[in-house]
């Protein structure tokens, strides 16, 4: 029995404990957790009205480090500790690194992250550094970083915690379980941003395991849309840095998920992403990162395709990328002298 004075409900249980019967972890295995998962499924009234369907947002930014990566990382780092690893490593556009840094800090093991130099959102870099990870800023893009790190872990006993690691997908599939548990009806369509394509693969695995089959609509940024184009993109470019990936590691798995679910992989422009990003924040009260808004941008652009129960996955929290928010918003700053008449004019005018 736990001696914890806090009474635990299902929502407060670490992800691995909540879904242990569906995950490759036995009772008594090392458990590295920050109490991830069990994230909210929020109704989106305005979006629902706009697209004529019941739209809900899966708020993955509510995870401990602010993105869905924590679901996979609790599994990947717990497994690494079980295997006796003393260090973990990953290539990352930011969130995998932030999550790996936090979970390895918790586990007391070393963490190295390889990031494309100058391409990491500020909040993510702050997270990685404060958790004490070693940051290797690579003179090259994410795809190159992943290729190098795979080669490195073939030579050294360091656990690779990118989504090529099966434990990552196992953990991430639990978001699909939660959605089905939280909805009265089965979801009919799921809109999700696609970068390295691990998450969409994991959702499909999760849905299939419990016998549900919503249509999966994967959204890529137009400047980084290899799956839409059918070939790798050498210089991926988009404001949505978390999906700035030109050669997804889970290419075949992701395409199989789209085909089997009768969904589609589609592209949205940066402008469409930023419009959805501002709309979510200004009209639904939900501040997500630009990559996350790609799911909603896709829903707005292509419609719900006849589905009446729609879920958009908001993969990460907006405050991770303050720079983009400060550059693209409909708010305003008014400079004001400390004087009542001027203040009145500034507030009411
Ligand atoms: C990692 C990430 C994605 C993309 O997920 P993949 O598994 O690489 O397809 C999307 N949004 C955010 C915020 C992410 O951190």
Short mmCIF file of C-alpha atoms and ligand atoms in Angstrom, two decimals:
data_model
loop_
_atom_site.label_atom_id
_atom_site.label_comp_id
_atom_site.label_asym_id
_atom_site.label_seq_id
_atom_site.Cartn_x
_atom_site.Cartn_y
_atom_site.Cartn_z
CA UNK A 1 0.00 0.00 0.00
CA UNK A 2 1.12 3.51 -0.72
CA UNK A 3 1.81 5.79 2.22
CA UNK A 4 1.24 8.81 0.03
CA UNK A 5 -1.20 11.10 1.85
CA UNK A 6 -2.63 12.23 -1.49
CA UNK A 7 -5.59 10.11 -2.51
CA UNK A 8 -4.98 8.87 -6.05
CA UNK A 9 -7.71 8.63 -8.66
CA UNK A 10 -7.28 7.14 -12.14
CA UNK A 11 -6.31 10.57 -13.42
CA UNK A 12 -3.39 10.88 -11.04
CA UNK A 13 -1.75 7.58 -11.74
CA UNK A 14 1.44 7.45 -13.82
CA UNK A 15 0.73 6.44 -17.39
CA UNK A 16 2.59 3.13 -17.11
CA UNK A 17 0.53 2.16 -14.06
CA UNK A 18 -2.76 3.27 -15.58
CA UNK A 19 -2.24 1.12 -18.69
CA UNK A 20 0.18 -1.51 -17.42
CA UNK A 21 -1.87 -4.38 -18.90
CA UNK A 22 -1.34 -2.89 -22.36
CA UNK A 23 2.33 -1.89 -21.98
CA UNK A 24 5.55 -3.91 -21.89
CA UNK A 25 6.22 -3.26 -18.18
CA UNK A 26 5.79 -5.67 -15.30
CA UNK A 27 4.95 -4.88 -11.71
CA UNK A 28 8.22 -4.04 -9.91
CA UNK A 29 10.05 -2.75 -13.02
CA UNK A 30 11.80 0.62 -12.58
CA UNK A 31 9.25 3.39 -13.12
CA UNK A 32 10.46 6.83 -14.14
CA UNK A 33 7.42 9.07 -14.13
CA UNK A 34 6.46 12.72 -13.84
CA UNK A 35 2.78 11.76 -13.74
CA UNK A 36 2.21 12.17 -17.44
CA UNK A 37 -0.87 11.35 -19.50
CA UNK A 38 -4.55 11.62 -18.49
CA UNK A 39 -4.73 14.92 -20.38
CA UNK A 40 -7.99 16.85 -20.91
CA UNK A 41 -10.28 16.47 -23.91
CA UNK A 42 -11.71 19.95 -24.31
CA UNK A 43 -14.82 20.91 -26.31
CA UNK A 44 -14.16 23.59 -28.90
CA UNK A 45 -17.48 25.43 -29.32
CA UNK A 46 -16.41 27.89 -31.99
CA UNK A 47 -14.60 25.31 -34.11
CA UNK A 48 -17.57 22.99 -33.77
CA UNK A 49 -19.82 25.69 -35.14
CA UNK A 50 -17.41 26.57 -37.93
CA UNK A 51 -17.10 23.02 -39.28
CA UNK A 52 -20.54 21.66 -38.34
CA UNK A 53 -19.27 18.80 -36.19
CA UNK A 54 -18.58 18.15 -32.53
CA UNK A 55 -14.91 19.14 -32.23
CA UNK A 56 -12.74 18.35 -29.24
CA UNK A 57 -9.13 19.19 -28.54
CA UNK A 58 -6.82 16.63 -26.95
CA UNK A 59 -4.61 18.84 -24.82
CA UNK A 60 -1.25 17.14 -24.89
CA UNK A 61 0.41 20.36 -23.75
CA UNK A 62 -0.96 19.46 -20.31
CA UNK A 63 1.76 16.81 -19.97
CA UNK A 64 4.57 17.57 -17.49
CA UNK A 65 7.05 19.02 -20.00
CA UNK A 66 4.31 20.50 -22.17
CA UNK A 67 4.09 18.00 -25.02
CA UNK A 68 2.89 14.47 -25.81
CA UNK A 69 6.53 13.35 -25.93
CA UNK A 70 6.27 12.61 -22.18
CA UNK A 71 3.99 9.63 -22.85
CA UNK A 72 6.70 7.93 -24.85
CA UNK A 73 9.53 9.18 -22.70
CA UNK A 74 8.28 7.69 -19.43
CA UNK A 75 8.38 4.32 -21.24
CA UNK A 76 11.67 4.84 -23.09
CA UNK A 77 13.55 6.06 -20.01
CA UNK A 78 12.01 3.47 -17.67
CA UNK A 79 13.07 0.76 -20.14
CA UNK A 80 16.56 2.29 -20.48
CA UNK A 81 16.96 2.19 -16.69
CA UNK A 82 15.67 -1.39 -16.61
CA UNK A 83 18.33 -2.29 -19.18
CA UNK A 84 21.04 -0.61 -17.11
CA UNK A 85 21.69 2.32 -19.44
CA UNK A 86 23.62 5.19 -17.87
CA UNK A 87 22.81 7.69 -20.56
CA UNK A 88 20.18 8.48 -23.16
CA UNK A 89 20.51 10.40 -26.39
CA UNK A 90 18.17 11.78 -29.03
CA UNK A 91 18.02 13.96 -32.10
CA UNK A 92 15.28 16.50 -31.69
CA UNK A 93 13.47 19.52 -33.03
CA UNK A 94 13.05 20.45 -29.33
CA UNK A 95 10.26 18.61 -27.54
CA UNK A 96 11.78 15.14 -27.55
CA UNK A 97 14.93 16.70 -26.11
CA UNK A 98 13.02 18.66 -23.44
CA UNK A 99 11.22 15.49 -22.41
CA UNK A 100 14.34 13.29 -22.49
CA UNK A 101 16.19 15.88 -20.39
CA UNK A 102 13.44 15.96 -17.74
CA UNK A 103 12.98 12.19 -17.49
CA UNK A 104 16.70 11.48 -17.35
CA UNK A 105 17.09 14.14 -14.65
CA UNK A 106 14.40 12.30 -12.71
CA UNK A 107 16.14 8.95 -13.34
CA UNK A 108 19.57 10.30 -12.41
CA UNK A 109 21.16 9.35 -15.72
CA UNK A 110 22.97 11.47 -18.26
CA UNK A 111 21.28 12.94 -21.30
CA UNK A 112 22.70 14.29 -24.54
CA UNK A 113 20.56 15.90 -27.20
CA UNK A 114 21.47 16.73 -30.76
CA UNK A 115 19.54 19.65 -32.14
CA UNK A 116 19.71 21.57 -35.42
CA UNK A 117 21.66 24.71 -34.57
CA UNK A 118 19.55 27.85 -34.17
CA UNK A 119 16.30 26.04 -34.99
CA UNK A 120 15.01 25.26 -31.50
CA UNK A 121 12.16 27.26 -29.98
CA UNK A 122 13.36 29.30 -27.01
CA UNK A 123 11.20 27.68 -24.34
CA UNK A 124 12.35 24.21 -25.35
CA UNK A 125 16.00 25.21 -25.19
CA UNK A 126 15.36 26.66 -21.72
CA UNK A 127 13.87 23.33 -20.63
CA UNK A 128 16.71 21.24 -22.03
CA UNK A 129 19.35 23.40 -20.35
CA UNK A 130 17.69 23.75 -16.96
CA UNK A 131 17.37 19.97 -16.71
CA UNK A 132 21.11 19.77 -17.19
CA UNK A 133 21.31 17.94 -20.50
CA UNK A 134 24.30 18.26 -22.80
CA UNK A 135 23.22 20.09 -25.93
CA UNK A 136 25.03 19.40 -29.15
CA UNK A 137 24.01 22.07 -31.64
CA UNK A 138 24.56 20.42 -34.99
CA UNK A 139 25.48 22.27 -38.10
CA UNK A 140 22.77 20.41 -40.05
CA UNK A 141 19.03 19.72 -39.98
CA UNK A 142 16.98 17.24 -37.94
CA UNK A 143 17.19 14.44 -40.51
CA UNK A 144 20.98 14.59 -40.50
CA UNK A 145 20.99 14.69 -36.67
CA UNK A 146 18.87 11.54 -36.51
CA UNK A 147 21.05 9.68 -39.00
CA UNK A 148 24.17 10.53 -36.99
CA UNK A 149 22.68 9.66 -33.64
CA UNK A 150 21.49 6.26 -34.92
CA UNK A 151 25.01 5.51 -36.05
CA UNK A 152 26.45 6.66 -32.72
CA UNK A 153 24.16 4.43 -30.65
CA UNK A 154 25.10 1.43 -32.79
CA UNK A 155 28.66 1.93 -31.52
CA UNK A 156 28.10 2.91 -27.87
CA UNK A 157 25.92 1.62 -25.00
CA UNK A 158 23.66 4.67 -24.93
CA UNK A 159 19.87 4.35 -25.19
CA UNK A 160 18.38 6.04 -28.24
CA UNK A 161 15.06 7.62 -27.24
CA UNK A 162 13.81 8.91 -30.58
CA UNK A 163 10.52 7.52 -31.83
CA UNK A 164 12.43 4.79 -33.69
CA UNK A 165 12.51 3.39 -30.12
CA UNK A 166 9.49 1.05 -29.80
CA UNK A 167 8.85 2.07 -26.18
CA UNK A 168 8.13 5.60 -27.35
CA UNK A 169 5.27 4.41 -29.56
CA UNK A 170 3.97 2.10 -26.86
CA UNK A 171 3.66 5.02 -24.48
CA UNK A 172 2.21 7.38 -27.06
CA UNK A 173 -0.54 4.95 -28.09
CA UNK A 174 -2.19 5.54 -24.69
CA UNK A 175 -3.54 8.90 -25.87
CA UNK A 176 -5.86 6.93 -28.17
CA UNK A 177 -7.14 4.90 -25.19
CA UNK A 178 -7.89 8.07 -23.24
CA UNK A 179 -9.82 9.67 -26.10
CA UNK A 180 -12.07 6.63 -26.45
CA UNK A 181 -12.56 6.45 -22.66
CA UNK A 182 -13.46 10.13 -22.45
CA UNK A 183 -15.91 10.25 -25.37
CA UNK A 184 -19.41 8.86 -25.14
CA UNK A 185 -19.25 7.96 -28.80
CA UNK A 186 -16.32 6.70 -30.82
CA UNK A 187 -14.31 9.42 -32.54
CA UNK A 188 -14.90 9.38 -36.29
CA UNK A 189 -11.98 11.53 -37.37
CA UNK A 190 -8.69 12.47 -35.77
CA UNK A 191 -6.64 15.40 -37.04
CA UNK A 192 -3.00 15.29 -36.04
CA UNK A 193 0.23 17.08 -37.03
CA UNK A 194 2.86 14.84 -38.61
CA UNK A 195 6.62 15.37 -38.40
CA UNK A 196 8.71 12.27 -37.89
CA UNK A 197 5.38 10.37 -38.04
CA UNK A 198 5.82 8.46 -34.79
CA UNK A 199 2.74 9.89 -33.10
CA UNK A 200 0.24 9.15 -35.87
CA UNK A 201 1.64 5.62 -35.99
CA UNK A 202 1.20 5.29 -32.23
CA UNK A 203 -2.40 6.58 -32.27
CA UNK A 204 -3.34 4.06 -34.94
CA UNK A 205 -1.74 1.27 -32.95
CA UNK A 206 -3.68 2.38 -29.86
CA UNK A 207 -7.03 2.64 -31.63
CA UNK A 208 -6.58 -0.74 -33.29
CA UNK A 209 -5.72 -2.44 -30.00
CA UNK A 210 -9.08 -1.47 -28.57
CA UNK A 211 -11.02 -2.11 -31.76
CA UNK A 212 -11.83 1.44 -32.86
CA UNK A 213 -11.06 2.92 -36.25
CA UNK A 214 -11.46 6.67 -36.66
CA UNK A 215 -10.21 8.13 -39.92
CA UNK A 216 -6.75 9.62 -39.41
CA UNK A 217 -5.98 12.93 -41.09
CA UNK A 218 -2.29 13.69 -40.81
CA UNK A 219 -1.22 17.28 -41.40
CA UNK A 220 2.19 18.34 -42.62
CA UNK A 221 3.47 21.87 -43.11
CA UNK A 222 3.59 22.68 -46.83
CA UNK A 223 7.33 23.47 -46.65
CA UNK A 224 8.05 20.15 -44.93
CA UNK A 225 5.58 17.74 -46.52
CA UNK A 226 7.55 14.68 -47.72
CA UNK A 227 4.63 12.31 -47.13
CA UNK A 228 2.33 14.45 -49.24
CA UNK A 229 4.91 14.88 -52.00
CA UNK A 230 5.98 11.24 -51.92
CA UNK A 231 9.69 12.03 -51.60
CA UNK A 232 12.05 13.40 -48.92
CA UNK A 233 12.45 17.16 -48.68
CA UNK A 234 16.07 18.17 -48.45
CA UNK A 235 15.58 21.59 -46.87
CA UNK A 236 12.35 21.49 -44.85
CA UNK A 237 11.12 24.94 -43.86
CA UNK A 238 8.15 25.96 -41.73
CA UNK A 239 7.25 28.21 -38.82
CA UNK A 240 6.07 25.00 -37.09
CA UNK A 241 9.52 23.93 -35.93
CA UNK A 242 8.32 20.72 -34.24
CA UNK A 243 7.32 19.29 -37.64
CA UNK A 244 10.22 20.71 -39.65
CA UNK A 245 11.27 17.26 -40.83
CA UNK A 246 12.08 16.25 -44.38
CA UNK A 247 12.50 12.48 -44.12
CA UNK A 248 10.24 10.93 -41.46
CA UNK A 249 11.62 7.84 -39.71
CA UNK A 250 8.13 6.27 -39.52
CA UNK A 251 7.29 6.89 -43.17
CA UNK A 252 5.85 3.46 -44.07
CA UNK A 253 4.05 3.00 -40.74
CA UNK A 254 2.38 6.38 -41.04
CA UNK A 255 1.25 5.81 -44.62
CA UNK A 256 -0.13 2.41 -43.64
CA UNK A 257 -2.10 4.07 -40.83
CA UNK A 258 -3.63 6.57 -43.26
CA UNK A 259 -4.56 3.86 -45.75
CA UNK A 260 -5.96 1.41 -43.20
CA UNK A 261 -8.01 4.11 -41.47
CA UNK A 262 -9.27 5.50 -44.83
CA UNK A 263 -7.76 8.83 -43.86
CA UNK A 264 -5.32 11.06 -45.68
CA UNK A 265 -2.06 12.92 -45.36
CA UNK A 266 -2.37 16.56 -46.34
CA UNK A 267 -0.47 19.82 -46.32
CA UNK A 268 -1.28 23.17 -44.73
CA UNK A 269 0.63 26.38 -45.40
CA UNK A 270 2.39 28.38 -42.70
CA UNK A 271 -0.24 31.07 -43.14
CA UNK A 272 -3.02 28.56 -42.51
CA UNK A 273 -1.15 27.21 -39.50
CA UNK A 274 -0.72 30.69 -38.03
CA UNK A 275 -4.38 31.55 -38.64
CA UNK A 276 -5.47 28.44 -36.74
CA UNK A 277 -2.87 29.19 -34.04
CA UNK A 278 -4.26 32.68 -33.45
CA UNK A 279 -7.86 31.52 -33.65
CA UNK A 280 -7.31 28.79 -31.05
CA UNK A 281 -5.73 31.27 -28.66
CA UNK A 282 -8.00 34.25 -29.27
CA UNK A 283 -11.34 32.44 -29.67
CA UNK A 284 -11.04 29.12 -27.85
CA UNK A 285 -8.65 30.27 -25.11
CA UNK A 286 -6.18 27.59 -25.99
CA UNK A 287 -2.55 28.50 -26.64
CA UNK A 288 -0.73 25.68 -28.41
CA UNK A 289 2.48 25.65 -30.39
CA UNK A 290 2.42 26.33 -34.12
CA UNK A 291 2.99 22.66 -35.03
CA UNK A 292 -0.04 21.69 -32.96
CA UNK A 293 -2.22 24.21 -34.77
CA UNK A 294 -1.54 22.32 -38.01
CA UNK A 295 -4.20 19.80 -36.95
CA UNK A 296 -6.83 22.51 -36.63
CA UNK A 297 -5.59 24.26 -39.78
CA UNK A 298 -6.22 20.98 -41.60
CA UNK A 299 -9.72 20.66 -40.17
CA UNK A 300 -10.54 24.23 -41.21
CA UNK A 301 -9.07 23.81 -44.69
CA UNK A 302 -10.37 20.37 -45.62
CA UNK A 303 -13.44 20.05 -43.38
CA UNK A 304 -14.60 17.17 -41.21
CA UNK A 305 -15.36 15.00 -44.26
CA UNK A 306 -18.74 13.92 -42.94
CA UNK A 307 -17.53 13.02 -39.45
CA UNK A 308 -19.68 14.25 -36.57
CA UNK A 309 -17.25 13.46 -33.73
CA UNK A 310 -13.87 15.03 -34.41
CA UNK A 311 -10.74 15.20 -32.28
CA UNK A 312 -7.82 17.51 -33.04
CA UNK A 313 -4.61 16.68 -31.22
CA UNK A 314 -2.90 19.75 -29.78
CA UNK A 315 0.53 18.23 -29.38
CA UNK A 316 2.35 20.91 -27.39
CA UNK A 317 1.93 24.01 -25.29
CA UNK A 318 2.21 27.49 -26.77
CA UNK A 319 4.58 29.01 -24.23
CA UNK A 320 7.35 26.80 -25.56
CA UNK A 321 7.67 29.15 -28.51
CA UNK A 322 7.16 32.69 -27.20
CA UNK A 323 8.96 34.21 -30.16
CA UNK A 324 6.33 33.06 -32.68
CA UNK A 325 3.50 34.17 -30.40
CA UNK A 326 4.95 37.63 -29.97
CA UNK A 327 5.46 37.97 -33.71
CA UNK A 328 2.04 36.71 -34.81
CA UNK A 329 -0.90 37.88 -32.73
CA UNK A 330 -3.90 40.17 -32.71
CA UNK A 331 -3.16 41.62 -29.29
CA UNK A 332 -1.68 45.05 -28.70
CA UNK A 333 0.68 46.88 -26.40
CA UNK A 334 -0.09 50.52 -25.70
CA UNK A 335 2.59 52.65 -24.06
CA UNK A 336 1.11 54.90 -21.44
CA UNK A 337 2.17 57.66 -19.06
CA UNK A 338 1.18 57.10 -15.41
CA UNK A 339 -1.66 59.60 -15.53
CA UNK A 340 -5.42 58.96 -15.23
CA UNK A 341 -6.68 60.75 -18.35
CA UNK A 342 -4.07 59.11 -20.55
CA UNK A 343 -4.79 55.74 -18.93
CA UNK A 344 -8.53 56.10 -19.50
CA UNK A 345 -7.93 56.82 -23.15
CA UNK A 346 -5.59 53.81 -23.42
CA UNK A 347 -8.04 51.40 -21.77
CA UNK A 348 -11.35 52.63 -23.16
CA UNK A 349 -10.37 54.40 -26.38
C1 LIG B 1 7.06 15.86 -31.97
C2 LIG B 1 5.97 16.81 -32.25
C3 LIG B 1 5.13 16.67 -33.35
C4 LIG B 1 5.31 15.64 -34.41
O1 LIG B 1 5.18 14.32 -33.95
P1 LIG B 1 5.83 13.14 -34.80
O2 LIG B 1 5.69 11.94 -33.96
O3 LIG B 1 7.27 13.54 -35.02
O4 LIG B 1 5.10 13.07 -36.08
C5 LIG B 1 4.08 17.56 -33.49
N1 LIG B 1 3.89 18.56 -32.62
C6 LIG B 1 4.69 18.72 -31.54
C7 LIG B 1 4.42 19.84 -30.62
C8 LIG B 1 5.75 17.85 -31.33
O5 LIG B 1 6.54 18.04 -30.27
#
